[in-house]
Coordinates of C-alpha atoms and ligand atoms in Angstrom, one line a residue:
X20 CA 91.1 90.9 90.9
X21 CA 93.1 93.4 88.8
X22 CA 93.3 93.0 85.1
X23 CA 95.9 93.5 82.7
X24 CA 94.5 94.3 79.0
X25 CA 96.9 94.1 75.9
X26 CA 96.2 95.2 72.3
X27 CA 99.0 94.0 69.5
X28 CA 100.2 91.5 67.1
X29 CA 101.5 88.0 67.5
X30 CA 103.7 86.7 65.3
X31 CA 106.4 83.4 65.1
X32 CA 109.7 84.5 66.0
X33 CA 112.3 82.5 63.4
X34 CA 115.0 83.4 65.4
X35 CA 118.6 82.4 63.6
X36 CA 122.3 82.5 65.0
X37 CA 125.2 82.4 62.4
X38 CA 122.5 82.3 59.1
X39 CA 121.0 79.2 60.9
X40 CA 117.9 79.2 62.5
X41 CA 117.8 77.8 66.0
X42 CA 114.9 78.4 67.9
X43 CA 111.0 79.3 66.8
X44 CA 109.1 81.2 69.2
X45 CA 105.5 83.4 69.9
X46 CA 105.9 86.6 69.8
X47 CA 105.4 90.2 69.3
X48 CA 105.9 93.0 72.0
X49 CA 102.8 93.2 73.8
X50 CA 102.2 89.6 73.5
X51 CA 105.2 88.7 75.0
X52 CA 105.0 90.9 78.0
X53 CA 101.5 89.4 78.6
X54 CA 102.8 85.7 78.2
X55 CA 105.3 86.6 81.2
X56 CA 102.2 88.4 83.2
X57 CA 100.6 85.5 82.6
X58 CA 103.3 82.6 84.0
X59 CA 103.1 85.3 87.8
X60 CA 99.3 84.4 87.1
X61 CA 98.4 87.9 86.4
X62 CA 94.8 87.8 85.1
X63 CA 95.1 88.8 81.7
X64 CA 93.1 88.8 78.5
X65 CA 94.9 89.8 75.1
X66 CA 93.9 91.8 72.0
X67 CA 95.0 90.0 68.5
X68 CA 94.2 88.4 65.2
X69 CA 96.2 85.2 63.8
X70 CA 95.5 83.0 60.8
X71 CA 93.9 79.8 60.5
X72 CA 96.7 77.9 59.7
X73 CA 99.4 75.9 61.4
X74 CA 101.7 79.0 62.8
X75 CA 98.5 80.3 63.7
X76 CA 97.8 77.0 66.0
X77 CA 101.2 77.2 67.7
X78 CA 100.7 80.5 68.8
X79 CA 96.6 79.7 69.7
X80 CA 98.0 76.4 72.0
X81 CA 101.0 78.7 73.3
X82 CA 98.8 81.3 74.8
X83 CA 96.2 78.5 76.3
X84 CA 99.7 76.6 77.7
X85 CA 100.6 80.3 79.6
X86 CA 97.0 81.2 80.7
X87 CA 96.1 83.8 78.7
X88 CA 92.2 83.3 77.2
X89 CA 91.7 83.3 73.4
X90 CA 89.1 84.4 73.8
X91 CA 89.9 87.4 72.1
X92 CA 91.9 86.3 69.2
X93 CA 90.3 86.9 66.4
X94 CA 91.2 84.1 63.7
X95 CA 91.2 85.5 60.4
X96 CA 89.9 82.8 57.5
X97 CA 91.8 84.4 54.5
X98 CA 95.7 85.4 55.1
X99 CA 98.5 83.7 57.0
X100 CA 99.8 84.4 60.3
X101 CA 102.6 86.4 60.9
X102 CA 106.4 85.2 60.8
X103 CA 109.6 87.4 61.5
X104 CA 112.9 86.1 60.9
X105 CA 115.0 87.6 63.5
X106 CA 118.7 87.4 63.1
X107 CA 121.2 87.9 65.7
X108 CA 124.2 89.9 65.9
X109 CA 127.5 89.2 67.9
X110 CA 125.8 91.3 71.0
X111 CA 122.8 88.8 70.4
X112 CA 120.4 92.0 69.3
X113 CA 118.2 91.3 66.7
X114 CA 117.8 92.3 63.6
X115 CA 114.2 91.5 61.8
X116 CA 112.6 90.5 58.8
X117 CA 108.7 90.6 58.8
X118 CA 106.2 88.5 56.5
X119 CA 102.8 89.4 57.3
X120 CA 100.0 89.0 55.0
X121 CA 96.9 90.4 56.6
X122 CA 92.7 90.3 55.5
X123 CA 91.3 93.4 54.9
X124 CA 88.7 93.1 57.6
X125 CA 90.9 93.1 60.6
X126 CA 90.4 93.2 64.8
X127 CA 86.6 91.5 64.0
X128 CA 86.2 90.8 67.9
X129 CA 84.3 92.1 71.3
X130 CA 86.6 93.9 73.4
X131 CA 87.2 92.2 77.2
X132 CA 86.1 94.2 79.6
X133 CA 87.6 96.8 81.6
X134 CA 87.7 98.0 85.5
X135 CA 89.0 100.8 87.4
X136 CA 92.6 100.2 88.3
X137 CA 93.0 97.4 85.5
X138 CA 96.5 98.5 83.3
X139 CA 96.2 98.4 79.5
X140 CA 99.4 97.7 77.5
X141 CA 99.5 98.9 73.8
X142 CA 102.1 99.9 71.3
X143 CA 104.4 99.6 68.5
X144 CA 103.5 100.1 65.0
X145 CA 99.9 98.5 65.9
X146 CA 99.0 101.4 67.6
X147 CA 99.6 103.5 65.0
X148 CA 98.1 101.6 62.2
X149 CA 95.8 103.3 60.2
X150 CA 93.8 100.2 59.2
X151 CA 93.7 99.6 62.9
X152 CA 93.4 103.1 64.3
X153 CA 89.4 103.4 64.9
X154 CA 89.2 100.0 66.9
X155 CA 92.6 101.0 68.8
X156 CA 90.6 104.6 69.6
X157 CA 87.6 102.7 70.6
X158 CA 89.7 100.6 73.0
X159 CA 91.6 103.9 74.7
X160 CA 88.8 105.6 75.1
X161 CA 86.5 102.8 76.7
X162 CA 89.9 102.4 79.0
X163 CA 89.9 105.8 79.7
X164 CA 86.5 106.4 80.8
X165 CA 86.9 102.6 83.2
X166 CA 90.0 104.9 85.0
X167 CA 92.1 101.7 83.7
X168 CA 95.9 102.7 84.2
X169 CA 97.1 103.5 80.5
X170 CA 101.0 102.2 79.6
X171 CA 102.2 103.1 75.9
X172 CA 105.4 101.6 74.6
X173 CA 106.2 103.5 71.5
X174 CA 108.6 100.5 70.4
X175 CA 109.3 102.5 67.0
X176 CA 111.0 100.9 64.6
X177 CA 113.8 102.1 62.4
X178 CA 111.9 100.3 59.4
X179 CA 109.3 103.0 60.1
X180 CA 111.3 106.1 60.7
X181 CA 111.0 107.4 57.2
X182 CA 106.9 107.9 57.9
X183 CA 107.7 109.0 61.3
X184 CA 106.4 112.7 60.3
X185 CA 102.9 111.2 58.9
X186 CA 102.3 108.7 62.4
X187 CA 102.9 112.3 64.5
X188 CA 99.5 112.9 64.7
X189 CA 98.9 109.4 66.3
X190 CA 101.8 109.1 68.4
X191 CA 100.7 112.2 69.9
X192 CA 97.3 111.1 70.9
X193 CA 98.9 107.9 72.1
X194 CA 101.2 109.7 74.4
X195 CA 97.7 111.4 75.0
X196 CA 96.0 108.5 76.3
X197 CA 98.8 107.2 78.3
X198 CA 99.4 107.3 82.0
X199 CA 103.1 105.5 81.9
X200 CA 104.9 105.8 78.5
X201 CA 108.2 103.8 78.7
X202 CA 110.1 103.6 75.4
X203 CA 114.1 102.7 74.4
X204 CA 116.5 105.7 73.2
X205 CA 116.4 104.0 69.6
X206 CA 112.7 104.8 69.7
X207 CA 113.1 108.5 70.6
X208 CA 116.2 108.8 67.6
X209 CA 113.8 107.2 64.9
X210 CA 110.8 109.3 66.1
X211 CA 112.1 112.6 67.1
X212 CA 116.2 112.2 65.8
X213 CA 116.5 113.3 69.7
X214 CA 118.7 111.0 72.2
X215 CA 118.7 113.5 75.1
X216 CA 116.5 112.3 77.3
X217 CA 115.4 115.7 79.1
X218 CA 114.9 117.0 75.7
X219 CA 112.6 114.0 75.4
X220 CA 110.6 114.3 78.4
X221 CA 110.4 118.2 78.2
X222 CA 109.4 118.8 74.7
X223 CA 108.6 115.9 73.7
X224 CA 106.8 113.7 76.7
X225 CA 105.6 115.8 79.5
X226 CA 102.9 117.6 77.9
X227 CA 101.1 115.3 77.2
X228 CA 101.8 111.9 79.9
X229 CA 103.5 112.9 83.2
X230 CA 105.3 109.3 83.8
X231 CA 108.2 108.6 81.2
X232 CA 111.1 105.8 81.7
X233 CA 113.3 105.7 78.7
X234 CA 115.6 102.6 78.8
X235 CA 119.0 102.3 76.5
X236 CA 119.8 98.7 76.5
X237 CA 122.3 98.0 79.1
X238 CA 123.4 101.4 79.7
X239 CA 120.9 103.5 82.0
X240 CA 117.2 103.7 83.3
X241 CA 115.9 106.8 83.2
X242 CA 112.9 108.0 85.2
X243 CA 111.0 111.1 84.8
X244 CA 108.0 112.2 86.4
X245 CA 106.2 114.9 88.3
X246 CA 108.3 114.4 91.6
X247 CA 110.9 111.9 90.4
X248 CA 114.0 112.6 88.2
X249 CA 116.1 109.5 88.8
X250 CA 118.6 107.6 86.7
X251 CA 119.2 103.8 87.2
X252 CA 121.7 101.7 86.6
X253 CA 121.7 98.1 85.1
X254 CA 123.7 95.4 85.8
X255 CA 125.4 93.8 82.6
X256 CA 124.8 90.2 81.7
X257 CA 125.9 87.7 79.3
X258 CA 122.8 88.1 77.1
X259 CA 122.0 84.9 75.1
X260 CA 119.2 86.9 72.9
X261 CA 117.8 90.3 74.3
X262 CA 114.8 89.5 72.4
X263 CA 111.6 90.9 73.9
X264 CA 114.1 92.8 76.5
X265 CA 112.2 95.7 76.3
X266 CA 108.7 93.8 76.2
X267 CA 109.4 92.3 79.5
X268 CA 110.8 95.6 80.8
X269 CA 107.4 96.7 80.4
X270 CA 105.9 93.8 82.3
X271 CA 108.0 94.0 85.3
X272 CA 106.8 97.7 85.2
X273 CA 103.0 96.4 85.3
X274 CA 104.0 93.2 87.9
X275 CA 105.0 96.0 90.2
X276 CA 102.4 98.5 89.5
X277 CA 100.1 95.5 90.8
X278 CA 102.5 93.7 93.9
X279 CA 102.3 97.4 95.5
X280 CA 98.6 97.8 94.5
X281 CA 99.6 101.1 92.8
X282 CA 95.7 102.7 92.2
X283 CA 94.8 105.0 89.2
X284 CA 95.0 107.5 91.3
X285 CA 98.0 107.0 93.1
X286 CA 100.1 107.2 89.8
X287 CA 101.0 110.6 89.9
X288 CA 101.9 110.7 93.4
X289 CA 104.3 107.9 93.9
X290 CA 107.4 108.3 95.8
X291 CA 111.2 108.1 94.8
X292 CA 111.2 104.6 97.1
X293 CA 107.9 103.3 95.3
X294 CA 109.4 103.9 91.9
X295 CA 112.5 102.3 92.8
X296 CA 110.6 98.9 93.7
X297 CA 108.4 99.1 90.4
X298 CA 111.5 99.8 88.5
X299 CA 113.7 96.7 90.0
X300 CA 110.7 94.3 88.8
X301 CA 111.4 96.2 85.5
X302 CA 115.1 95.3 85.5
X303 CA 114.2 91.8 87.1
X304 CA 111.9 90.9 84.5
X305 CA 114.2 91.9 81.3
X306 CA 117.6 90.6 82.5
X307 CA 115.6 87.0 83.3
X308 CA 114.4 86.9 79.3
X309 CA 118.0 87.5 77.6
X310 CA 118.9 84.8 79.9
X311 CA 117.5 82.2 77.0
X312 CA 115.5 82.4 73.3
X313 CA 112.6 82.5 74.8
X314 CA 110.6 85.8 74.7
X315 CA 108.9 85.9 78.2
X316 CA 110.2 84.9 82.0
X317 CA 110.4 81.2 82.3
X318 CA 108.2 79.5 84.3
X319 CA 110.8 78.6 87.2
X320 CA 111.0 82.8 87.1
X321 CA 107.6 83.0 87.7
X322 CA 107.1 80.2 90.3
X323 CA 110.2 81.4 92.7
X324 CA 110.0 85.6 91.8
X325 CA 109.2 87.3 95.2
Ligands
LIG406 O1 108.3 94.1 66.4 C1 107.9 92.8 66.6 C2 109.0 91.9 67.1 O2 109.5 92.4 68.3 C3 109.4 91.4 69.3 O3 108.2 91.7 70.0 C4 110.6 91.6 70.3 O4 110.5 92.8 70.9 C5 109.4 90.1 68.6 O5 108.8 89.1 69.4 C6 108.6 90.5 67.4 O6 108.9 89.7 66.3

């Protein structure tokens, strides 16, 4: 059976409504896309580090409740576990406030293995870390040379987009290492200051990873690849939180990539029709999750999702 690999951080979401708070949840953006692949009963194993401590155990039992294996948590003795607050607006976007107090000895675990045709999900700030950057290399490259199917979501925050010149260098040989880089048009502004998306793709994407879907809230889907220039639209819904929208965007991608059996090597092949099934799991998945505060597709989702 196909595998799907994810590398990031977890962290307890706080999330708070009118200065209240009123809901806590898991979460972080690879971790909650591999939550939902985990309620469809996608084999997954996850890449992570929490604390040994009470936040740390709610996010430890969460993962076990949602079969995914801790296996590859590492628990880190000293340090907490991370908490955001994340405060929403009138549109129910979030806006965040991290705490994160980290050992110096980080990622101390034995990778999972990887086969042709498994999918690896990485991203966000994580997979630009410095402190992290040799063990995230180590990871890409042993991906690489399995012929796993690569899927970088850039996820860049505008809390990092005054270092954005200094992470070049790694966002570059992320982009590098990908096979499928999906990211949001607030990415590509904090990143690049560029929100044209074939000025993306051309000068910024294509060079470097042939498959590009840049999403823009609920406005449109773009698609970009070797064959395929396609834009989608999405259909607007009364969003309780779009937390971990984009997460699960990312997800339904993979779902799909693995419903159609979509091979290593038929990547950069696939046709307008194939694209337009992998992308409507895409839509499917992140419309389900603003549905409610939680950050993945609910279990009902996942029992009746054809
Ligand atoms: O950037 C990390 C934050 O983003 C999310 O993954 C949502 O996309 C939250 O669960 C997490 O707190």
């Amino acid at each position: 059976m196909r595998k799907v690999i994810g590398i990031g951080e977890t962290i307890l979401d706080i999330i708070f409504q009118n200065e209240q708070p009123t809901a806590a949840v898991p979460g972080g953006s690879v971790f909650n896309g591999i939550i939902s692949l985990g309620r469809m009963n996608v084999d997954v194993s996850f890449i992570s580090e929490i604390g040994n401590d009470r936040v740390g155990n709610i996010i430890k039992r969460f993962m076990e409740e949602n079969n995914v294996s801790t296996k590859h948590i590492n628990i880190f003795p000293d340090g907490k576990s991370p908490v955001s607050l994340a405060f929403l607006n009138d549109k129910n976007d979030a806006e965040y406030l991290f705490y994160k107090d980290y050992p110096k000895q980080r990622l101390d675990i034995a990778y999972p293995s990887i086969n042709e045709d498994d999918i690896l999900i990485f991203g966000s700030f994580y997979a630009l870390n410095p402190v992290l950057r040799d063990k995230m290399i180590e990871l890409l490259d042993y991906a690489k040379e399995r012929r796993a199917i690569v899927y970088y979501d850039p996820n860049f925050r505008s809390t990092h987009k005054y270092e954005a010149m200094k992470l070049t260098p790694a966002i570059i040989e992320n982009l590098e290492y990908a096979d499928i880089v999906r990211g949001s048009d607030e990415d590509f502004v904090n990143m690049y200051n560029l929100d044209d998306v074939e000025k993306i793709y051309k000068n910024k994407i294509q060079f470097y990873c042939p498959n590009f879907i840049c999403t823009s809230g609920n406005n449109s889907i773009a698609l970009r690849t070797k064959g395929v220039t396609k834009d989608y639209t999405v259909d607007s819904i009364q969003a309780v939180s779009t937390i971990g929208a984009g997460d699960n965007f990312n997800a339904g991608i993979i779902y799909g990539l693995l419903k159609y059996n979509i091979s290593y090597h038929d990547l950069n092949t696939l046709s307008e029709e194939m694209w337009d099934k992998i992308v409507q799991c895409g839509k499917d998945f992140s419309a389900e999750v603003c549905k409610s505060y939680s950050n993945s597709v609910s279990p009902e989702f996942a029992k009746n999702y054809k």
